[in-house]
């Protein structure tokens, strides 16, 4: 059962009732036999979800997504190491900023807001620069609603001899948009609990390939809490967020029940609905459809209101949406449709927005047609 949201945010996202219920279990000794079963089960499920292979691993750390980005830098890079940092929005900029603050030398490739990176440009820089240790990229850029071609980049890097580590921020991607360590040749995938994993904020997840695990820096000045080695060895060096682990176990059960491809198809439908609404309601999406994220859609703010005013008006009607970030802050809004959001729930949220827009009900009709067409196609597939 998925939770009818009163929020359409890129995160935090709606928490299903069964996940909330799981988190209400009594506290437990995190090193005792009761909780060890939960830990082992969760890590096994995450190993499978990320396809880490027999010698890779998953670290679950009590931190935010940004903390996980910091952990990745601390474990794989030293001051003076050279990396290529690719930013297609605010969160790509943040990843670069973290690396630079830790003394890493970054060759920064900036892509215009609303556009995806081109793997060819990254590979060209790689031929120009010597001793590049890692490439930092964002899978799903939350600030703009762009899905980057990480799989294509990873495939091309895999064909090279001794390529740099590919470290991917997929905080608003996985598990709504599949990305695999072994299957897709990604060295490190970073995720967080408050997006597609349908839990409250507080857990950072790093899936690490065997190659990357062997590259973890044994002793890095200034690193203690974020040392990945004990986490990857399935140990709790410090007290974990016990309640969140119970919630994550239930969330993983829900994800397994739905299935990976149906989950992706659902998010892609939600994206098409949000974009159709925006086009017809006069809130034109700034991102081309070929780059559109399945989990968050940026829309032009209505002419008669600023983004802040529009968000305040929607909040009065009981719905929370997000503002845009960076240079888009004054011009766009963002609709999140990630995690436990069903088409009927998105439609209800769009209906709320329609009340505030002159062409809102044209947008609502467009979203309905998009949804109805998807249902019709699905029914025909099942009949065949």
CSV table of C-alpha atoms in Angstrom, one decimal:
chain,number,residue,atom,x,y,z
A,1,UNK,CA,0.0,0.0,0.0
A,2,UNK,CA,1.4,3.4,-1.0
A,3,UNK,CA,0.7,6.6,1.0
A,4,UNK,CA,-1.5,9.3,-0.6
A,5,UNK,CA,0.8,12.3,-0.4
A,6,UNK,CA,0.1,15.9,0.6
A,7,UNK,CA,3.5,16.7,-0.8
A,8,UNK,CA,4.9,16.6,-4.3
A,9,UNK,CA,8.5,17.3,-3.5
A,10,UNK,CA,11.8,15.9,-4.8
A,11,UNK,CA,12.5,15.0,-1.2
A,12,UNK,CA,11.6,14.2,1.5
A,13,UNK,CA,9.0,12.1,-0.2
A,14,UNK,CA,5.8,10.4,1.1
A,15,UNK,CA,6.4,7.6,3.6
A,16,UNK,CA,4.1,4.5,3.1
A,17,UNK,CA,2.0,3.6,6.2
A,18,UNK,CA,3.7,0.2,6.5
A,19,UNK,CA,7.1,1.9,6.6
A,20,UNK,CA,5.9,4.3,9.3
A,21,UNK,CA,4.6,1.3,11.3
A,22,UNK,CA,7.8,-0.6,11.0
A,23,UNK,CA,9.7,2.4,12.4
A,24,UNK,CA,7.5,2.3,15.5
A,25,UNK,CA,9.1,-1.0,16.7
A,26,UNK,CA,10.8,-0.9,20.0
A,27,UNK,CA,14.4,0.0,20.2
A,28,UNK,CA,16.9,-2.8,20.0
A,29,UNK,CA,20.5,-3.5,20.7
A,30,UNK,CA,22.1,-2.7,17.4
A,31,UNK,CA,24.8,-5.4,17.9
A,32,UNK,CA,22.4,-8.0,19.3
A,33,UNK,CA,20.8,-11.0,17.6
A,34,UNK,CA,17.4,-9.4,17.0
A,35,UNK,CA,18.8,-6.4,15.1
A,36,UNK,CA,21.5,-8.4,13.3
A,37,UNK,CA,18.8,-10.2,11.4
A,38,UNK,CA,17.4,-6.9,10.2
A,39,UNK,CA,20.9,-5.6,9.2
A,40,UNK,CA,21.8,-8.8,7.3
A,41,UNK,CA,18.4,-8.8,5.5
A,42,UNK,CA,18.7,-5.1,4.5
A,43,UNK,CA,22.3,-5.4,3.3
A,44,UNK,CA,21.5,-8.5,1.3
A,45,UNK,CA,18.5,-6.7,-0.4
A,46,UNK,CA,20.7,-3.7,-1.1
A,47,UNK,CA,23.5,-5.8,-2.5
A,48,UNK,CA,20.9,-7.3,-5.0
A,49,UNK,CA,19.3,-3.9,-5.8
A,50,UNK,CA,22.6,-2.3,-6.7
A,51,UNK,CA,24.1,-5.5,-8.2
A,52,UNK,CA,27.4,-5.0,-6.3
A,53,UNK,CA,28.8,-8.5,-7.2
A,54,UNK,CA,30.4,-11.0,-4.8
A,55,UNK,CA,33.3,-8.7,-3.8
A,56,UNK,CA,31.6,-5.3,-3.8
A,57,UNK,CA,29.5,-4.0,-0.9
A,58,UNK,CA,27.0,-1.5,0.4
A,59,UNK,CA,27.6,0.9,3.3
A,60,UNK,CA,24.6,2.4,5.1
A,61,UNK,CA,25.6,5.5,7.1
A,62,UNK,CA,23.5,7.6,9.5
A,63,UNK,CA,23.8,10.8,7.4
A,64,UNK,CA,22.2,12.9,4.7
A,65,UNK,CA,22.8,12.6,1.0
A,66,UNK,CA,25.4,15.4,1.2
A,67,UNK,CA,27.1,13.5,3.9
A,68,UNK,CA,27.4,10.5,1.6
A,69,UNK,CA,29.0,12.7,-1.1
A,70,UNK,CA,31.5,13.8,1.5
A,71,UNK,CA,32.1,10.2,2.5
A,72,UNK,CA,32.8,9.3,-1.1
A,73,UNK,CA,35.5,12.0,-1.4
A,74,UNK,CA,37.1,11.1,1.9
A,75,UNK,CA,37.4,7.4,1.0
A,76,UNK,CA,38.6,7.5,-2.6
A,77,UNK,CA,40.5,10.8,-2.9
A,78,UNK,CA,43.4,12.5,-1.2
A,79,UNK,CA,44.4,16.2,-1.3
A,80,UNK,CA,46.2,16.8,-4.5
A,81,UNK,CA,44.4,14.0,-6.4
A,82,UNK,CA,43.0,15.1,-9.8
A,83,UNK,CA,39.4,14.5,-10.8
A,84,UNK,CA,36.9,15.6,-13.5
A,85,UNK,CA,33.9,17.1,-11.9
A,86,UNK,CA,30.8,17.4,-14.1
A,87,UNK,CA,27.9,19.7,-13.0
A,88,UNK,CA,24.5,20.0,-14.7
A,89,UNK,CA,22.9,21.9,-11.8
A,90,UNK,CA,23.1,22.8,-8.1
A,91,UNK,CA,23.8,19.3,-6.8
A,92,UNK,CA,26.6,18.7,-9.3
A,93,UNK,CA,28.1,22.0,-8.2
A,94,UNK,CA,27.8,20.8,-4.6
A,95,UNK,CA,29.7,17.6,-5.4
A,96,UNK,CA,32.5,19.6,-6.9
A,97,UNK,CA,32.5,22.0,-4.0
A,98,UNK,CA,32.9,19.2,-1.5
A,99,UNK,CA,35.9,17.8,-3.5
A,100,UNK,CA,37.6,21.2,-3.7
A,101,UNK,CA,37.1,21.9,0.0
A,102,UNK,CA,38.9,18.6,0.7
A,103,UNK,CA,41.9,19.7,-1.3
A,104,UNK,CA,41.1,17.7,-4.5
A,105,UNK,CA,42.1,19.3,-7.8
A,106,UNK,CA,39.0,19.5,-9.9
A,107,UNK,CA,38.8,20.0,-13.7
A,108,UNK,CA,35.3,21.4,-13.6
A,109,UNK,CA,33.0,20.8,-16.6
A,110,UNK,CA,29.9,23.0,-16.3
A,111,UNK,CA,26.9,22.2,-18.4
A,112,UNK,CA,24.0,24.7,-18.9
A,113,UNK,CA,21.1,24.4,-16.5
A,114,UNK,CA,18.4,22.2,-18.1
A,115,UNK,CA,20.9,20.3,-20.2
A,116,UNK,CA,22.5,16.9,-19.8
A,117,UNK,CA,26.2,16.2,-20.1
A,118,UNK,CA,27.6,14.8,-23.2
A,119,UNK,CA,29.9,11.8,-22.5
A,120,UNK,CA,32.1,12.8,-25.5
A,121,UNK,CA,33.0,16.0,-23.7
A,122,UNK,CA,34.1,14.2,-20.6
A,123,UNK,CA,36.2,11.7,-22.6
A,124,UNK,CA,37.8,14.5,-24.5
A,125,UNK,CA,39.0,16.1,-21.2
A,126,UNK,CA,40.2,12.7,-20.0
A,127,UNK,CA,42.5,12.6,-23.0
A,128,UNK,CA,43.8,16.1,-22.3
A,129,UNK,CA,44.5,15.6,-18.5
A,130,UNK,CA,47.0,13.2,-17.0
A,131,UNK,CA,46.6,11.1,-13.8
A,132,UNK,CA,42.8,11.6,-13.4
A,133,UNK,CA,41.8,9.4,-10.5
A,134,UNK,CA,38.0,9.8,-10.6
A,135,UNK,CA,35.1,11.3,-12.5
A,136,UNK,CA,32.3,12.8,-10.4
A,137,UNK,CA,28.9,13.0,-12.0
A,138,UNK,CA,25.2,13.3,-11.1
A,139,UNK,CA,22.8,10.7,-12.4
A,140,UNK,CA,19.5,12.6,-11.8
A,141,UNK,CA,20.0,16.3,-11.3
A,142,UNK,CA,17.3,17.2,-8.8
A,143,UNK,CA,17.7,21.0,-9.1
A,144,UNK,CA,16.7,21.0,-12.8
A,145,UNK,CA,14.9,17.7,-13.5
A,146,UNK,CA,17.6,16.3,-15.9
A,147,UNK,CA,18.5,12.7,-16.2
A,148,UNK,CA,22.1,12.4,-17.3
A,149,UNK,CA,23.5,9.6,-19.6
A,150,UNK,CA,25.5,7.9,-16.9
A,151,UNK,CA,25.1,4.4,-18.3
A,152,UNK,CA,26.4,5.5,-21.7
A,153,UNK,CA,29.4,7.2,-20.0
A,154,UNK,CA,30.1,4.2,-17.9
A,155,UNK,CA,30.0,1.9,-20.9
A,156,UNK,CA,32.5,4.0,-22.8
A,157,UNK,CA,34.8,4.2,-19.8
A,158,UNK,CA,34.6,0.4,-19.3
A,159,UNK,CA,36.1,-0.1,-22.8
A,160,UNK,CA,39.2,1.8,-21.8
A,161,UNK,CA,42.3,0.4,-20.1
A,162,UNK,CA,42.5,1.3,-16.5
A,163,UNK,CA,39.8,4.1,-16.5
A,164,UNK,CA,39.4,6.5,-13.5
A,165,UNK,CA,36.8,5.6,-10.9
A,166,UNK,CA,33.3,6.6,-11.8
A,167,UNK,CA,31.6,8.0,-8.7
A,168,UNK,CA,27.9,8.8,-9.2
A,169,UNK,CA,25.5,10.9,-7.2
A,170,UNK,CA,22.2,9.0,-7.7
A,171,UNK,CA,20.5,10.4,-4.6
A,172,UNK,CA,17.3,11.3,-6.6
A,173,UNK,CA,17.8,8.4,-9.1
A,174,UNK,CA,18.1,4.9,-7.5
A,175,UNK,CA,15.9,3.0,-6.9
A,176,UNK,CA,13.3,4.9,-9.0
A,177,UNK,CA,15.7,4.9,-11.9
A,178,UNK,CA,17.8,1.7,-12.0
A,179,UNK,CA,21.6,2.0,-11.9
A,180,UNK,CA,23.8,-1.0,-11.3
A,181,UNK,CA,27.4,-1.4,-10.1
A,182,UNK,CA,28.3,-4.6,-12.1
A,183,UNK,CA,25.8,-4.5,-14.9
A,184,UNK,CA,26.4,-0.8,-15.7
A,185,UNK,CA,30.1,-0.7,-14.8
A,186,UNK,CA,29.8,2.0,-12.2
A,187,UNK,CA,32.3,2.1,-9.4
A,188,UNK,CA,30.4,4.0,-6.7
A,189,UNK,CA,26.7,4.8,-6.5
A,190,UNK,CA,25.5,7.2,-3.9
A,191,UNK,CA,21.8,7.2,-2.7
A,192,UNK,CA,19.8,8.3,0.3
A,193,UNK,CA,16.8,7.2,2.2
A,194,UNK,CA,14.4,10.1,1.7
A,195,UNK,CA,13.8,9.8,-2.1
A,196,UNK,CA,12.9,6.7,-3.9
A,197,UNK,CA,13.6,4.5,-0.8
A,198,UNK,CA,10.4,6.0,0.7
A,199,UNK,CA,11.9,6.6,4.2
A,200,UNK,CA,12.5,9.7,6.2
A,201,UNK,CA,15.8,11.5,5.8
A,202,UNK,CA,18.8,10.1,7.7
A,203,UNK,CA,20.4,7.2,5.9
A,204,UNK,CA,23.1,7.6,3.3
A,205,UNK,CA,23.8,4.6,1.0
A,206,UNK,CA,27.0,3.9,-0.9
A,207,UNK,CA,27.2,1.0,-3.2
A,208,UNK,CA,30.8,0.1,-4.0
A,209,UNK,CA,32.3,-2.0,-6.7
A,210,UNK,CA,35.1,-4.5,-6.0
A,211,UNK,CA,37.6,-2.2,-7.9
A,212,UNK,CA,36.6,0.8,-5.9
A,213,UNK,CA,36.7,-1.1,-2.6
A,214,UNK,CA,40.3,-2.0,-3.3
A,215,UNK,CA,41.0,1.7,-3.8
A,216,UNK,CA,39.7,2.9,-0.5
A,217,UNK,CA,42.4,5.0,1.2
A,218,UNK,CA,43.5,3.2,4.4
A,219,UNK,CA,44.3,6.4,6.3
A,220,UNK,CA,43.1,9.8,5.3
A,221,UNK,CA,43.7,12.8,7.5
A,222,UNK,CA,40.5,14.1,9.0
A,223,UNK,CA,38.4,11.0,8.4
A,224,UNK,CA,36.8,9.0,11.2
A,225,UNK,CA,33.0,8.7,11.1
A,226,UNK,CA,32.9,8.4,7.3
A,227,UNK,CA,35.5,5.6,7.0
A,228,UNK,CA,33.6,3.1,4.8
A,229,UNK,CA,35.7,0.1,5.7
A,230,UNK,CA,33.8,-1.1,8.8
A,231,UNK,CA,30.4,-0.4,7.2
A,232,UNK,CA,31.4,-2.4,4.1
A,233,UNK,CA,32.4,-5.2,6.5
A,234,UNK,CA,28.9,-5.1,7.8
A,235,UNK,CA,29.9,-3.7,11.2
A,236,UNK,CA,28.4,-0.8,13.1
A,237,UNK,CA,31.4,1.3,14.2
A,238,UNK,CA,28.9,3.8,15.8
A,239,UNK,CA,25.3,3.7,16.7
A,240,UNK,CA,23.1,3.4,13.6
A,241,UNK,CA,19.7,5.0,13.1
A,242,UNK,CA,17.8,1.9,14.4
A,243,UNK,CA,14.3,3.0,13.5
A,244,UNK,CA,15.3,4.0,10.0
A,245,UNK,CA,16.7,0.5,9.4
A,246,UNK,CA,13.4,-1.0,10.4
A,247,UNK,CA,11.7,1.4,8.0
A,248,UNK,CA,14.2,0.6,5.2
A,249,UNK,CA,13.6,-3.1,5.6
A,250,UNK,CA,9.9,-2.6,5.0
A,251,UNK,CA,10.5,-0.2,2.1
A,252,UNK,CA,12.8,-2.7,0.4
A,253,UNK,CA,10.0,-5.2,0.7
A,254,UNK,CA,7.6,-2.8,-1.0
A,255,UNK,CA,10.1,-2.1,-3.8
A,256,UNK,CA,10.6,-5.9,-4.4
A,257,UNK,CA,6.8,-6.4,-4.5
A,258,UNK,CA,6.4,-3.7,-7.2
A,259,UNK,CA,9.4,-4.8,-9.3
A,260,UNK,CA,12.1,-2.8,-11.0
A,261,UNK,CA,10.7,-2.3,-14.5
A,262,UNK,CA,7.1,-1.5,-13.3
A,263,UNK,CA,8.6,1.0,-10.9
A,264,UNK,CA,10.6,2.7,-13.6
A,265,UNK,CA,7.5,2.7,-15.9
A,266,UNK,CA,5.4,4.3,-13.2
A,267,UNK,CA,7.9,7.1,-12.7
A,268,UNK,CA,8.2,7.7,-16.4
A,269,UNK,CA,4.4,8.0,-16.6
A,270,UNK,CA,4.4,10.5,-13.7
A,271,UNK,CA,7.0,12.5,-15.6
A,272,UNK,CA,4.9,12.5,-18.8
A,273,UNK,CA,1.8,13.6,-16.8
A,274,UNK,CA,3.6,16.5,-15.1
A,275,UNK,CA,5.1,17.7,-18.4
A,276,UNK,CA,1.8,17.4,-20.2
A,277,UNK,CA,0.1,19.4,-17.5
A,278,UNK,CA,2.8,22.1,-17.6
A,279,UNK,CA,2.7,22.4,-21.4
A,280,UNK,CA,-1.1,22.8,-21.5
A,281,UNK,CA,-1.3,25.0,-18.4
A,282,UNK,CA,1.2,27.5,-19.7
A,283,UNK,CA,4.0,26.3,-17.3
A,284,UNK,CA,6.3,25.1,-20.1
A,285,UNK,CA,9.0,22.6,-18.9
A,286,UNK,CA,12.5,24.0,-19.6
A,287,UNK,CA,14.0,20.6,-20.0
A,288,UNK,CA,13.8,18.7,-23.3
A,289,UNK,CA,11.9,15.5,-23.2
A,290,UNK,CA,14.9,13.5,-24.1
A,291,UNK,CA,16.7,14.6,-20.9
A,292,UNK,CA,13.6,14.6,-18.7
A,293,UNK,CA,13.9,13.1,-15.2
A,294,UNK,CA,11.4,10.4,-14.2
A,295,UNK,CA,11.5,11.7,-10.6
A,296,UNK,CA,11.2,15.5,-10.7
A,297,UNK,CA,9.9,18.0,-13.2
A,298,UNK,CA,10.8,21.7,-13.4
A,299,UNK,CA,8.0,23.9,-14.7
A,300,UNK,CA,7.9,27.6,-15.6
A,301,UNK,CA,6.3,29.6,-12.8
A,302,UNK,CA,2.9,31.3,-13.7
A,303,UNK,CA,3.3,34.8,-15.1
A,304,UNK,CA,0.9,36.3,-12.5
A,305,UNK,CA,2.9,35.0,-9.5
A,306,UNK,CA,6.5,34.5,-8.4
A,307,UNK,CA,7.5,30.9,-7.6
A,308,UNK,CA,7.5,31.8,-3.9
A,309,UNK,CA,4.0,33.2,-4.1
A,310,UNK,CA,2.7,30.3,-6.1
A,311,UNK,CA,4.2,27.8,-3.6
A,312,UNK,CA,2.6,29.7,-0.7
A,313,UNK,CA,-0.8,29.6,-2.5
A,314,UNK,CA,-0.5,25.8,-3.1
A,315,UNK,CA,0.4,25.3,0.6
A,316,UNK,CA,-2.8,27.1,1.6
A,317,UNK,CA,-4.6,24.4,-0.4
A,318,UNK,CA,-2.8,21.7,1.5
A,319,UNK,CA,-0.1,20.8,-1.1
A,320,UNK,CA,3.6,21.3,-0.9
A,321,UNK,CA,5.7,21.7,-4.1
A,322,UNK,CA,9.3,22.8,-4.4
A,323,UNK,CA,11.0,25.9,-5.6
A,324,UNK,CA,13.8,25.8,-8.2
A,325,UNK,CA,17.4,26.3,-7.3
A,326,UNK,CA,20.4,28.2,-8.4
A,327,UNK,CA,19.8,30.6,-11.4
A,328,UNK,CA,16.3,29.1,-11.8
A,329,UNK,CA,15.2,30.2,-8.4
A,330,UNK,CA,13.2,33.2,-9.6
A,331,UNK,CA,11.6,31.6,-12.7
A,332,UNK,CA,10.7,28.0,-12.0
A,333,UNK,CA,9.0,25.5,-9.7
A,334,UNK,CA,9.6,21.8,-9.3
A,335,UNK,CA,7.1,19.0,-9.0
A,336,UNK,CA,8.5,15.9,-7.3
A,337,UNK,CA,7.0,12.5,-8.3
A,338,UNK,CA,9.5,10.1,-6.7
A,339,UNK,CA,9.0,7.2,-4.4
A,340,UNK,CA,5.5,6.3,-3.2
A,341,UNK,CA,3.5,8.4,-5.6
A,342,UNK,CA,0.8,6.9,-7.8
A,343,UNK,CA,-0.7,8.5,-10.9
A,344,UNK,CA,-4.0,9.2,-9.2
A,345,UNK,CA,-2.1,11.0,-6.4
A,346,UNK,CA,-0.1,13.1,-8.8
A,347,UNK,CA,-3.4,13.9,-10.7
A,348,UNK,CA,-4.9,15.0,-7.4
A,349,UNK,CA,-1.9,17.3,-6.8
A,350,UNK,CA,-2.1,18.7,-10.3
A,351,UNK,CA,-5.8,19.4,-9.7
A,352,UNK,CA,-4.9,21.5,-6.8
A,353,UNK,CA,-2.5,23.5,-9.0
A,354,UNK,CA,-5.1,23.9,-11.6
A,355,UNK,CA,-7.3,25.9,-9.3
A,356,UNK,CA,-4.7,28.7,-9.3
A,357,UNK,CA,-4.1,28.8,-13.1
A,358,UNK,CA,-6.1,30.4,-15.9
A,359,UNK,CA,-5.4,27.4,-18.1
A,360,UNK,CA,-5.1,25.0,-15.3
A,361,UNK,CA,-7.9,22.7,-16.3
A,362,UNK,CA,-6.5,22.5,-19.8
A,363,UNK,CA,-3.4,21.2,-18.1
A,364,UNK,CA,-5.4,18.8,-16.0
A,365,UNK,CA,-7.1,17.4,-19.1
A,366,UNK,CA,-3.7,16.9,-20.8
A,367,UNK,CA,-2.4,15.0,-17.7
A,368,UNK,CA,-5.6,12.9,-17.7
A,369,UNK,CA,-5.2,12.0,-21.4
A,370,UNK,CA,-1.6,11.0,-20.8
A,371,UNK,CA,-2.6,8.8,-17.8
A,372,UNK,CA,-5.5,7.3,-19.7
A,373,UNK,CA,-3.4,6.5,-22.8
A,374,UNK,CA,-0.9,4.7,-20.6
A,375,UNK,CA,-3.6,2.7,-18.9
A,376,UNK,CA,-5.0,1.7,-22.4
A,377,UNK,CA,-1.6,0.6,-23.6
A,378,UNK,CA,-1.0,-1.4,-20.5
A,379,UNK,CA,-4.4,-3.1,-20.8
A,380,UNK,CA,-3.6,-4.0,-24.5
A,381,UNK,CA,-0.2,-5.4,-23.5
A,382,UNK,CA,-1.8,-7.6,-20.8
A,383,UNK,CA,-4.4,-8.9,-23.3
A,384,UNK,CA,-1.7,-9.9,-25.7
